[in-house]
XYZ file of C-alpha atoms in Angstrom:
692
model
C -64.621 53.552 -128.338
C -66.481 50.473 -127.156
C -69.673 49.451 -128.932
C -72.192 46.809 -127.932
C -74.740 45.267 -130.288
C -74.742 48.294 -132.565
C -72.977 51.168 -134.260
C -72.591 54.934 -134.159
C -74.406 57.027 -136.765
C -72.493 58.891 -139.448
C -73.392 62.368 -138.319
C -70.534 64.383 -136.846
C -71.061 67.554 -134.852
C -68.880 70.644 -135.278
C -67.117 69.756 -132.075
C -65.877 66.583 -133.749
C -67.662 64.234 -131.280
C -69.833 61.535 -132.854
C -73.178 60.541 -131.397
C -74.269 57.009 -130.839
C -76.951 55.512 -133.088
C -78.731 52.217 -132.625
C -78.239 49.543 -135.250
C -80.254 46.834 -133.538
C -83.643 47.893 -132.095
C -81.913 49.578 -129.159
C -78.279 50.276 -128.334
C -76.753 50.615 -124.879
C -75.195 53.997 -124.266
C -71.423 54.367 -124.735
C -69.282 55.859 -122.001
C -69.043 59.217 -123.806
C -72.788 59.713 -123.577
C -73.911 61.822 -120.676
C -77.563 60.927 -121.069
C -79.117 57.872 -119.480
C -81.684 57.480 -122.278
C -81.467 55.013 -125.094
C -81.421 56.436 -128.658
C -83.425 54.927 -131.485
C -81.644 54.662 -134.866
C -82.719 57.229 -137.481
C -80.912 56.267 -140.692
C -83.144 54.216 -142.985
C -80.212 52.378 -144.636
C -80.518 49.786 -141.916
C -83.672 48.509 -143.575
C -81.322 47.162 -146.258
C -78.128 46.361 -144.294
C -77.176 44.150 -141.361
C -74.238 45.008 -139.120
C -71.888 42.165 -138.129
C -68.417 41.842 -136.652
C -65.918 40.455 -139.148
C -63.043 38.059 -138.426
C -60.537 40.926 -138.233
C -62.584 42.501 -135.458
C -63.913 45.341 -137.642
C -67.632 46.073 -137.774
C -69.035 45.816 -141.290
C -72.399 46.362 -142.945
C -73.719 43.555 -145.166
C -76.281 44.154 -147.933
C -79.377 42.085 -147.278
C -79.828 41.452 -151.019
C -76.371 40.772 -152.465
C -74.575 40.072 -149.127
C -71.696 42.395 -150.107
C -69.676 43.684 -147.127
C -68.946 47.360 -146.582
C -66.665 49.013 -144.049
C -68.509 50.695 -141.234
C -66.361 50.909 -138.068
C -62.669 50.141 -137.834
C -61.449 50.729 -134.340
C -62.391 54.322 -133.505
C -62.935 55.356 -137.153
C -66.480 55.705 -138.413
C -67.065 55.119 -142.154
C -70.611 56.503 -142.146
C -73.609 55.498 -144.280
C -73.255 57.543 -147.479
C -71.667 54.697 -149.434
C -74.411 52.385 -148.208
C -77.096 54.736 -149.517
C -75.434 54.945 -152.922
C -75.265 51.143 -153.151
C -79.056 50.900 -153.054
C -80.288 54.254 -154.384
C -78.073 54.349 -157.511
C -78.740 50.778 -158.504
C -75.231 49.526 -157.738
C -76.592 46.448 -156.000
C -76.839 43.836 -158.827
C -79.716 41.918 -157.236
C -81.764 45.042 -156.703
C -80.984 46.296 -160.245
C -82.093 43.041 -161.912
C -85.238 42.949 -159.830
C -86.138 46.544 -160.766
C -85.481 45.957 -164.482
C -87.742 42.915 -164.527
C -90.513 44.761 -162.663
C -90.019 48.102 -164.466
C -89.962 49.969 -161.134
C -87.579 51.975 -159.004
C -86.199 50.777 -155.680
C -88.278 51.155 -152.592
C -85.279 52.834 -151.045
C -85.306 55.599 -153.687
C -88.949 56.326 -153.016
C -88.398 56.407 -149.307
C -85.323 58.573 -149.724
C -87.372 61.093 -151.746
C -90.155 61.136 -149.233
C -87.799 61.363 -146.242
C -84.622 63.194 -147.249
C -81.680 63.298 -144.825
C -81.699 65.852 -142.092
C -78.735 67.650 -143.662
C -80.895 68.696 -146.605
C -83.304 70.495 -144.300
C -80.483 72.158 -142.418
C -79.120 73.595 -145.705
C -82.275 75.685 -146.292
C -83.434 76.997 -142.919
C -85.175 80.016 -144.505
C -88.145 77.873 -145.644
C -89.163 77.443 -142.054
C -89.968 81.165 -141.851
C -91.851 81.278 -145.186
C -95.508 82.287 -144.874
C -97.855 81.002 -147.545
C -100.255 83.626 -148.937
C -103.109 82.285 -151.091
C -104.253 85.730 -152.231
C -100.769 86.711 -153.297
C -100.450 83.508 -155.323
C -103.813 84.150 -156.989
C -102.647 87.628 -157.936
C -99.330 86.372 -159.319
C -101.010 83.738 -161.488
C -103.385 86.361 -162.886
C -100.449 88.684 -163.667
C -98.621 85.803 -165.364
C -101.654 85.032 -167.546
C -102.085 88.704 -168.478
C -98.434 89.468 -169.250
C -97.730 86.302 -171.259
C -101.159 86.016 -172.883
C -101.790 82.535 -171.538
C -105.362 81.211 -171.841
C -107.492 81.570 -168.742
C -108.407 77.884 -168.798
C -104.805 76.858 -168.125
C -105.581 76.952 -164.377
C -107.873 73.942 -164.873
C -105.435 71.878 -166.943
C -104.170 68.770 -165.060
C -100.525 69.321 -165.972
C -100.493 72.859 -164.586
C -102.384 71.795 -161.458
C -99.879 69.007 -160.733
C -96.966 71.351 -161.339
C -98.282 73.945 -158.872
C -99.224 71.317 -156.279
C -95.700 69.928 -156.332
C -94.309 73.418 -155.800
C -96.735 74.332 -153.034
C -99.119 71.647 -151.709
C -100.983 74.252 -149.636
C -102.070 76.191 -152.728
C -105.774 75.908 -153.484
C -105.883 75.983 -157.292
C -108.028 78.716 -158.838
C -110.991 77.965 -161.060
C -111.616 79.553 -164.460
C -114.150 81.924 -162.914
C -111.819 82.905 -160.082
C -108.877 83.773 -162.331
C -111.208 85.707 -164.642
C -112.443 87.758 -161.695
C -108.874 88.333 -160.485
C -107.793 89.599 -163.928
C -110.791 91.915 -164.066
C -110.007 93.223 -160.595
C -106.426 94.045 -161.632
C -107.763 95.771 -164.763
C -110.138 97.976 -162.769
C -107.397 99.045 -160.341
C -104.987 99.869 -163.166
C -107.703 101.699 -165.090
C -108.516 103.883 -162.110
C -104.846 104.762 -161.730
C -104.485 105.595 -165.432
C -107.725 107.599 -165.460
C -106.521 109.754 -162.565
C -103.230 110.215 -164.378
C -104.860 111.253 -167.657
C -107.254 113.636 -165.919
C -104.332 115.274 -164.118
C -102.366 116.324 -167.200
C -103.092 119.723 -168.785
C -102.522 118.724 -172.400
C -105.022 117.314 -174.848
C -105.092 113.672 -175.910
C -104.592 112.435 -179.448
C -106.192 109.160 -180.442
C -105.262 106.458 -182.916
C -107.563 103.712 -184.152
C -106.352 100.274 -185.203
C -108.861 97.767 -186.552
C -108.504 93.986 -186.323
C -110.754 91.598 -188.175
C -111.832 88.017 -187.553
C -112.972 84.999 -189.527
C -116.517 86.321 -189.369
C -117.616 89.906 -190.005
C -116.846 91.008 -186.446
C -114.194 93.728 -186.036
C -112.177 94.827 -183.013
C -111.308 98.494 -182.557
C -108.139 99.311 -180.606
C -108.217 102.919 -179.385
C -104.918 104.293 -178.111
C -104.278 107.548 -176.303
C -101.134 109.573 -177.071
C -100.159 112.362 -174.688
C -97.305 114.114 -172.903
C -97.352 114.425 -169.127
C -96.311 117.266 -166.811
C -92.670 116.178 -166.906
C -92.612 116.074 -170.704
C -92.610 112.306 -170.922
C -94.383 110.849 -173.939
C -97.028 108.145 -173.391
C -98.991 105.771 -175.589
C -101.652 103.604 -173.925
C -104.420 101.337 -175.168
C -107.589 102.849 -173.752
C -110.285 100.580 -175.146
C -110.734 97.412 -177.184
C -114.267 97.470 -178.547
C -115.991 94.728 -180.511
C -118.217 96.006 -183.324
C -120.341 93.994 -185.773
C -118.745 95.570 -188.858
C -117.165 98.755 -190.211
C -120.379 99.821 -191.872
C -122.611 102.655 -190.729
C -121.288 104.610 -187.734
C -119.843 101.757 -185.665
C -116.385 103.371 -185.520
C -117.845 106.663 -184.362
C -119.780 104.877 -181.621
C -116.530 103.238 -180.507
C -114.876 106.657 -180.260
C -117.875 108.001 -178.322
C -117.477 105.132 -175.849
C -113.786 105.941 -175.418
C -114.459 109.646 -174.839
C -117.056 108.784 -172.222
C -114.946 106.172 -170.405
C -111.888 108.396 -170.134
C -113.590 111.799 -169.689
C -112.066 113.144 -172.914
C -114.958 115.214 -174.187
C -113.462 118.449 -175.556
C -109.898 117.174 -175.008
C -109.222 115.315 -178.271
C -106.589 117.105 -180.316
C -106.107 114.781 -183.288
C -107.151 111.348 -184.484
C -105.206 108.973 -186.720
C -106.812 106.037 -188.494
C -105.995 103.683 -191.339
C -108.200 105.322 -193.931
C -108.208 102.236 -196.120
C -110.935 101.002 -193.752
C -113.023 104.149 -194.225
C -115.300 105.149 -197.012
C -115.445 108.834 -197.917
C -118.805 109.088 -196.169
C -117.559 107.568 -192.903
C -114.450 109.780 -192.999
C -116.600 112.882 -193.421
C -118.889 111.794 -190.591
C -115.797 111.273 -188.427
C -114.559 114.793 -189.102
C -117.967 116.368 -188.489
C -118.377 114.516 -185.220
C -114.961 115.489 -183.898
C -115.357 119.121 -184.977
C -118.664 119.224 -183.128
C -116.985 117.677 -180.098
C -114.227 120.318 -180.075
C -114.632 123.015 -182.771
C -111.471 124.966 -181.979
C -108.569 123.685 -184.001
C -108.318 124.906 -187.575
C -111.846 123.767 -188.414
C -110.889 120.148 -187.965
C -107.987 120.103 -190.389
C -105.803 118.374 -187.806
C -108.400 115.956 -186.570
C -108.315 113.034 -188.968
C -104.946 111.771 -190.213
C -103.926 108.662 -192.140
C -101.691 105.882 -190.823
C -98.166 106.312 -192.193
C -97.203 102.677 -191.569
C -100.127 101.443 -193.655
C -99.371 103.919 -196.446
C -95.748 102.746 -196.622
C -96.857 99.115 -196.553
C -99.195 99.690 -199.481
C -96.446 101.461 -201.442
C -94.012 98.597 -200.789
C -96.582 95.997 -201.825
C -97.380 97.916 -204.995
C -93.684 98.179 -205.886
C -93.171 94.446 -205.281
C -96.238 93.654 -207.339
C -94.992 95.739 -210.288
C -91.747 93.745 -210.274
C -93.226 90.422 -209.179
C -91.488 88.309 -211.835
C -88.001 89.449 -210.822
C -88.836 89.153 -207.130
C -90.010 85.571 -207.693
C -86.777 84.655 -209.471
C -84.664 86.034 -206.654
C -86.766 84.327 -203.993
C -86.478 80.966 -205.736
C -82.732 81.484 -206.207
C -82.287 82.152 -202.504
C -84.389 79.095 -201.658
C -82.240 76.985 -203.972
C -79.107 77.992 -202.077
C -80.463 78.024 -198.520
C -82.374 74.727 -198.595
C -79.237 72.621 -199.098
C -76.114 72.757 -196.959
C -74.048 71.457 -199.863
C -75.274 74.167 -202.230
C -74.839 76.811 -199.540
C -71.208 75.770 -198.999
C -70.611 75.850 -202.742
C -72.166 79.324 -202.894
C -69.846 80.581 -200.148
C -66.842 79.079 -201.899
C -67.738 80.949 -205.084
C -68.170 84.142 -203.089
C -64.690 83.770 -201.586
C -63.144 82.942 -204.944
C -64.715 86.019 -206.539
C -63.758 88.120 -203.500
C -67.194 89.708 -203.299
C -66.945 92.325 -200.501
C -70.541 92.019 -199.325
C -71.194 91.082 -195.698
C -74.855 90.372 -196.379
C -76.177 86.903 -195.656
C -78.886 85.356 -197.789
C -82.195 84.720 -196.066
C -85.574 83.509 -197.295
C -88.178 86.222 -196.810
C -91.417 86.033 -194.870
C -93.980 87.254 -197.378
C -96.235 88.571 -194.599
C -93.561 91.169 -193.691
C -92.298 93.325 -196.533
C -89.085 94.354 -194.770
C -87.841 90.742 -194.940
C -88.380 90.790 -198.699
C -86.473 94.066 -198.900
C -83.503 92.603 -196.986
C -83.565 89.490 -199.179
C -83.432 91.609 -202.340
C -80.613 93.813 -201.012
C -78.478 90.791 -200.103
C -79.148 89.105 -203.450
C -78.228 92.240 -205.406
C -74.911 92.522 -203.585
C -74.217 88.857 -204.392
C -75.425 88.913 -207.999
C -71.938 88.004 -209.305
C -72.016 84.813 -207.261
C -75.435 83.903 -208.630
C -74.131 84.467 -212.171
C -71.248 82.042 -211.544
C -73.611 79.586 -209.875
C -75.641 79.633 -213.066
C -72.588 78.562 -215.042
C -71.162 76.008 -212.587
C -74.285 74.268 -211.318
C -76.380 72.595 -214.050
C -79.287 72.111 -211.637
C -79.637 75.862 -211.137
C -81.862 76.946 -214.025
C -83.156 80.353 -212.812
C -81.442 82.534 -215.362
C -81.208 86.072 -213.976
C -80.405 88.481 -216.799
C -78.625 91.819 -216.506
C -81.966 93.579 -216.936
C -83.459 91.520 -214.120
C -80.712 92.639 -211.754
C -81.222 96.245 -212.836
C -84.922 95.996 -211.998
C -84.068 94.506 -208.599
C -81.548 97.249 -207.805
C -84.003 99.984 -208.837
C -86.666 98.386 -206.663
C -84.292 98.286 -203.674
C -83.468 101.976 -204.143
C -87.058 103.067 -203.523
C -87.917 100.387 -200.997
C -85.029 101.771 -198.959
C -86.784 105.150 -198.638
C -89.936 103.428 -197.375
C -87.950 101.210 -195.008
C -86.009 104.133 -193.479
C -89.210 105.925 -192.486
C -91.054 102.810 -191.326
C -88.070 101.737 -189.236
C -88.457 104.885 -187.109
C -91.855 103.574 -186.034
C -90.248 100.425 -184.603
C -88.265 102.299 -181.933
C -89.054 101.271 -178.324
C -90.293 104.767 -177.467
C -93.066 106.119 -179.650
C -91.423 108.904 -181.711
C -92.667 112.478 -181.560
C -94.306 113.924 -184.676
C -91.475 116.347 -185.498
C -89.133 113.608 -186.775
C -91.350 112.648 -189.724
C -91.567 115.851 -191.784
C -88.049 115.562 -193.195
C -88.290 111.795 -193.780
C -91.694 111.910 -195.459
C -90.658 114.879 -197.589
C -87.692 112.821 -198.841
C -90.092 110.197 -200.181
C -92.221 112.876 -201.835
C -89.173 114.519 -203.417
C -87.634 111.271 -204.669
C -90.877 109.948 -206.116
C -91.607 113.285 -207.805
C -88.180 113.402 -209.449
C -88.225 109.715 -210.388
C -91.682 109.950 -211.966
C -90.236 112.433 -214.465
C -87.081 110.406 -215.155
C -85.896 109.751 -218.692
C -85.283 106.134 -217.745
C -88.498 104.248 -218.588
C -87.768 101.596 -215.940
C -87.540 104.167 -213.146
C -90.476 106.183 -214.469
C -92.800 103.187 -214.888
C -92.002 101.923 -211.410
C -92.341 105.196 -209.505
C -95.191 106.966 -211.332
C -97.939 104.764 -209.778
C -96.256 105.060 -206.374
C -96.172 108.852 -206.566
C -99.860 109.036 -207.456
C -100.725 107.048 -204.331
C -98.334 108.950 -202.060
C -99.551 112.361 -203.263
C -102.848 111.797 -201.475
C -101.121 111.161 -198.160
C -98.722 114.082 -198.613
C -101.468 116.575 -199.437
C -103.497 115.512 -196.393
C -100.664 115.347 -193.856
C -97.974 117.825 -194.923
C -99.618 120.641 -192.907
C -99.703 118.543 -189.731
C -96.119 117.359 -190.170
C -94.946 120.902 -190.996
C -96.511 122.285 -187.802
C -94.792 119.528 -185.833
C -91.319 120.265 -187.248
C -91.763 123.980 -186.467
C -91.914 122.900 -182.817
C -88.383 121.524 -183.227
C -85.966 124.384 -182.306
C -83.324 122.921 -184.634
C -85.498 123.615 -187.705
C -88.539 125.801 -186.925
C -90.070 127.352 -190.050
C -86.756 127.399 -191.933
C -86.867 123.708 -192.804
C -90.446 124.053 -194.046
C -89.405 126.891 -196.345
C -86.435 124.884 -197.630
C -88.389 121.671 -198.304
C -91.422 123.375 -199.839
C -89.210 125.326 -202.216
C -87.949 121.999 -203.608
C -91.277 120.173 -203.709
C -93.749 122.885 -204.742
C -91.252 125.087 -206.632
C -93.398 127.912 -208.051
C -96.213 127.394 -205.528
C -93.841 127.174 -202.572
C -94.657 130.645 -201.188
C -98.357 129.863 -201.126
C -97.804 126.612 -199.208
C -95.417 128.298 -196.783
C -98.007 131.002 -196.187
C -100.631 128.341 -195.410
C -98.349 126.818 -192.769
C -97.536 130.249 -191.326
C -101.203 131.260 -191.150
C -102.145 127.943 -189.587
C -99.342 128.256 -187.049
C -100.373 131.752 -185.951
C -104.070 130.852 -185.933
C -103.354 127.857 -183.731
C -101.197 129.948 -181.410
C -103.970 132.526 -181.135
C -106.427 129.853 -180.035
C -104.018 128.609 -177.355
C -103.459 132.215 -176.258
C -107.206 132.739 -175.858
C -107.386 129.629 -173.704
C -104.513 130.894 -171.569
C -106.145 134.315 -171.163
C -109.432 132.708 -170.185
C -107.636 130.611 -167.619
C -105.809 133.682 -166.282
C -109.103 135.576 -165.938
C -110.497 132.689 -163.966
C -107.589 132.808 -161.540
C -108.006 136.575 -161.281
C -111.620 136.245 -160.250
C -110.556 133.859 -157.512
C -108.151 136.431 -156.189
C -105.047 134.387 -156.917
C -103.861 136.781 -159.616
C -104.868 140.334 -158.902
C -102.693 142.137 -161.399
C -101.451 141.224 -164.845
C -97.852 141.013 -166.002
C -98.475 143.962 -168.352
C -99.644 146.115 -165.442
C -96.530 145.217 -163.482
C -94.387 146.195 -166.452
C -96.256 149.547 -166.723
C -95.564 150.287 -163.061
C -91.886 149.533 -163.602
C -91.726 151.979 -166.506
C -93.503 154.646 -164.448
C -90.927 154.226 -161.721
C -88.155 154.682 -164.276
C -89.683 158.005 -165.395
C -89.705 159.372 -161.878
C -86.072 158.357 -161.411
C -84.843 160.032 -164.621
C -82.054 162.487 -163.940
C -81.241 165.611 -165.897
C -78.177 164.209 -167.624
C -79.162 165.355 -171.149
C -80.006 161.800 -172.313
C -83.797 162.034 -172.042
C -84.200 161.542 -175.810
C -82.058 158.407 -175.621
C -84.220 157.093 -172.781
C -87.327 157.588 -174.937
C -85.636 155.772 -177.833
C -84.718 152.811 -175.654
C -88.243 152.757 -174.234
C -89.736 152.586 -177.733
C -87.463 149.679 -178.690
C -88.379 147.828 -175.511
C -92.079 148.346 -176.106
C -91.684 147.047 -179.661
C -89.990 143.931 -178.403
C -92.630 143.393 -175.741
C -95.436 143.518 -178.300
C -93.981 140.521 -180.157
C -95.709 137.307 -179.375
C -94.028 134.231 -177.948
C -94.345 132.586 -181.350
C -92.629 135.468 -183.166
C -89.820 135.588 -180.636
C -89.372 131.812 -180.886
C -89.232 131.874 -184.681
C -86.768 134.770 -184.786
C -84.288 133.234 -182.375
C -81.319 131.324 -183.754
C -81.760 127.637 -184.465
C -80.498 125.155 -181.904
C -77.461 123.101 -182.975
C -78.388 119.949 -184.898
C -77.553 116.750 -183.031
C -78.766 113.176 -183.281
C -78.967 112.992 -179.493
C -81.232 116.050 -179.358
C -84.369 115.511 -177.267
C -87.117 117.914 -178.294
C -89.233 117.147 -175.212
C -86.328 117.911 -172.877
C -85.782 121.217 -174.679
C -89.396 122.266 -174.149
C -89.298 121.153 -170.533
C -86.361 123.493 -169.946
C -87.907 126.390 -171.919
C -91.559 126.139 -170.917
C -91.304 129.231 -168.713
C -89.865 131.317 -171.554
C -92.697 130.229 -173.854
C -95.575 129.115 -171.606
C -98.327 129.299 -174.241
C -96.154 127.973 -177.050
C -95.023 125.106 -174.812
C -98.617 124.035 -174.269
C -99.139 124.175 -178.006
C -95.967 122.139 -178.645
C -97.107 119.544 -176.119
C -100.281 118.815 -178.073
C -98.670 118.945 -181.523
C -95.679 116.734 -180.737
C -97.867 113.980 -179.258
C -99.905 113.568 -182.450
C -99.571 109.953 -183.687
C -98.630 109.323 -187.310
C -99.281 105.571 -187.130
C -101.945 103.315 -185.661
C -100.121 99.970 -185.470
C -97.798 98.573 -182.826
C -94.073 98.638 -183.500
C -93.935 94.884 -184.109
C -96.637 95.181 -186.816
C -95.199 98.080 -188.807
C -94.084 95.853 -191.698
C -97.066 93.469 -191.713
C -98.706 93.004 -195.076
C -101.682 91.054 -193.768
C -104.644 92.448 -191.888
C -104.384 91.661 -188.197
C -106.904 89.052 -187.100
C -108.247 88.095 -183.699
C -107.625 84.435 -182.903
C -110.423 81.997 -182.092
C -109.634 81.829 -178.350
C -109.892 85.577 -177.847
C -113.045 85.726 -179.933
C -114.619 83.268 -177.492
C -114.023 85.578 -174.530
C -116.661 88.051 -173.312
C -116.007 91.569 -174.611
C -115.292 92.948 -171.136
C -112.794 90.162 -170.370
C -111.032 90.577 -173.720
C -110.654 94.318 -173.153
C -109.413 93.781 -169.599
C -106.704 91.315 -170.660
C -105.391 93.357 -173.606
C -105.466 96.766 -171.900
C -103.943 95.552 -168.628
C -101.081 93.829 -170.433
C -100.336 97.077 -172.249
C -100.441 99.142 -169.050
C -98.345 96.782 -166.919
C -95.422 96.741 -169.335
C -94.825 100.442 -168.650
C -94.681 100.037 -164.878
C -96.111 102.380 -162.293
C -97.390 105.811 -163.256
C -96.453 107.321 -159.914
C -92.967 108.384 -161.014
C -94.328 110.067 -164.119
C -97.147 111.814 -162.332
C -94.977 113.188 -159.547
C -93.725 116.665 -160.375
C -91.514 119.244 -158.794
C -92.983 121.776 -156.423
C -92.740 124.464 -159.081
C -94.967 122.392 -161.354
C -97.915 122.114 -158.976
C -99.704 124.896 -160.841
C -98.737 123.483 -164.175
C -102.151 124.012 -165.736
C -101.762 127.774 -165.565
C -98.084 127.892 -166.516
C -97.669 125.106 -169.016
């Protein structure tokens, strides 16, 4: 291939034919070109190289700075320009490298290469050409990012974030603080409307829980959550309001609840309310009960309305137990610190463990004193490794924390009872909020163990557990009725488990307590039955239901009488009729309680069972729906073990109340996804309010 005053470019088409490229200002066309036009060179390496013909007749490229020669064209073979680019861009050229080091800058070539990348790079990503920039969509995505990850609103005005976004998309017009605040509020209002329609469309009542956060001043923040079960028997827990109040004095909490009832159209629909009663004085608690009874006077004269937070009760018990044994706990904590804060001492500790062949798989860890479960795990691990600590005491003269046999006995006794508290609290950390039926057995275990231990002959056990029992008795006496009603709604246990547990806890007074639960259960069922009858009468007046089920059954029996034949079994027919009538007079509740218990299984789903049996027990199913959704705790699952009062940080305190509520509520709602799948029901469930 003949070349004149220039070279061919390094680009090769799929056909294998190379195109001519000018190396001097213009290059005459080669014979293989079919065009009569001259082509201007496009590769920018020629700003740094000069093409010359060498003595051997080959065409070479010479660096303008170091004058090094590079192969370019040898006969009909084209070497290309990639190696020329690397010579300059990667700093291989010694002259260019020294010049850049002295000036502290990069090569001009590198900058130009970044600003004008080779055509091949554009050809590798052809999809960007069809990308359509959408400013509104980007605004929405930034607002979602800020909400979900709790970033500060002012981040959109920070120079680093602005530069980052501009480099990603130069067309993006960065949002201001006001704009992103308005976008977040707009998302909140849309999500709230969707959730409100969802809540208004379910037939069950709503139970509320109240969590209170404090701040560095006297201001408090009330988190009101709604707990309910939808038409498909899916359990839900949503933050409904975050309300700033000046203090917990007077009736500020009640006003917060009134606001929630108004915002979410819940007047007359509140079934139960759970609150950390350590925040409430006796007067405020009584005012709470009176207000809620006045709002909805149906349910057992308000006995179910105000419940205590189980997580807070367990936290207080754990803190009290740790306080009673604080000296031993301190020794163990310091011993663990001694081992864990030095790699040499930790290796020596592990060597001793292996020599003693201690079977424990526990690993020592320093506890976080703001979470009592970490202290519990630290104590358990230390107790299992107590032999190693004893040997460490003898082999390491710097270790002077002498743990006696009595100290280890105190620690092991403490772990025994902390384990009961931990087992129950750990249920509250599950990803799905647990239904109320699972807590009766677990809470009753604590009551039983503390009762027995408080009467122990061992003074160590008795002195540790007696104060704990006195504190837990208050919670048990207030909540055992609620928890008992919930476990009756579990077909694996029903009333039988209540009878069994009460016989162990109350002993001589067991029958009286069982009778209270039975009376409360039937009274509650009667109230639900009256609601169902009222609803049925309403449908009857509309003409949708013109005849009752009882009337249909009477007509069927009349037809049977007319069809009776003279076979001499008329007395038997009367006998069978009497038995059938006796069975029909039994209520749904009685029939449910008399049926055999469902098999016990860890995989058992009580909500799925009621979804499948709601047509057998329509009234009882509605009752179970409300009872099972009652919350036993007010805190989030990541705060179950916290020993410190939750505080609002300074940034959030600076936000307007409406903005703060919008950010917190929307983040909670978005993590559960769309409500459409939960709200959609089968065709047979379209009249769920009358059947369920």
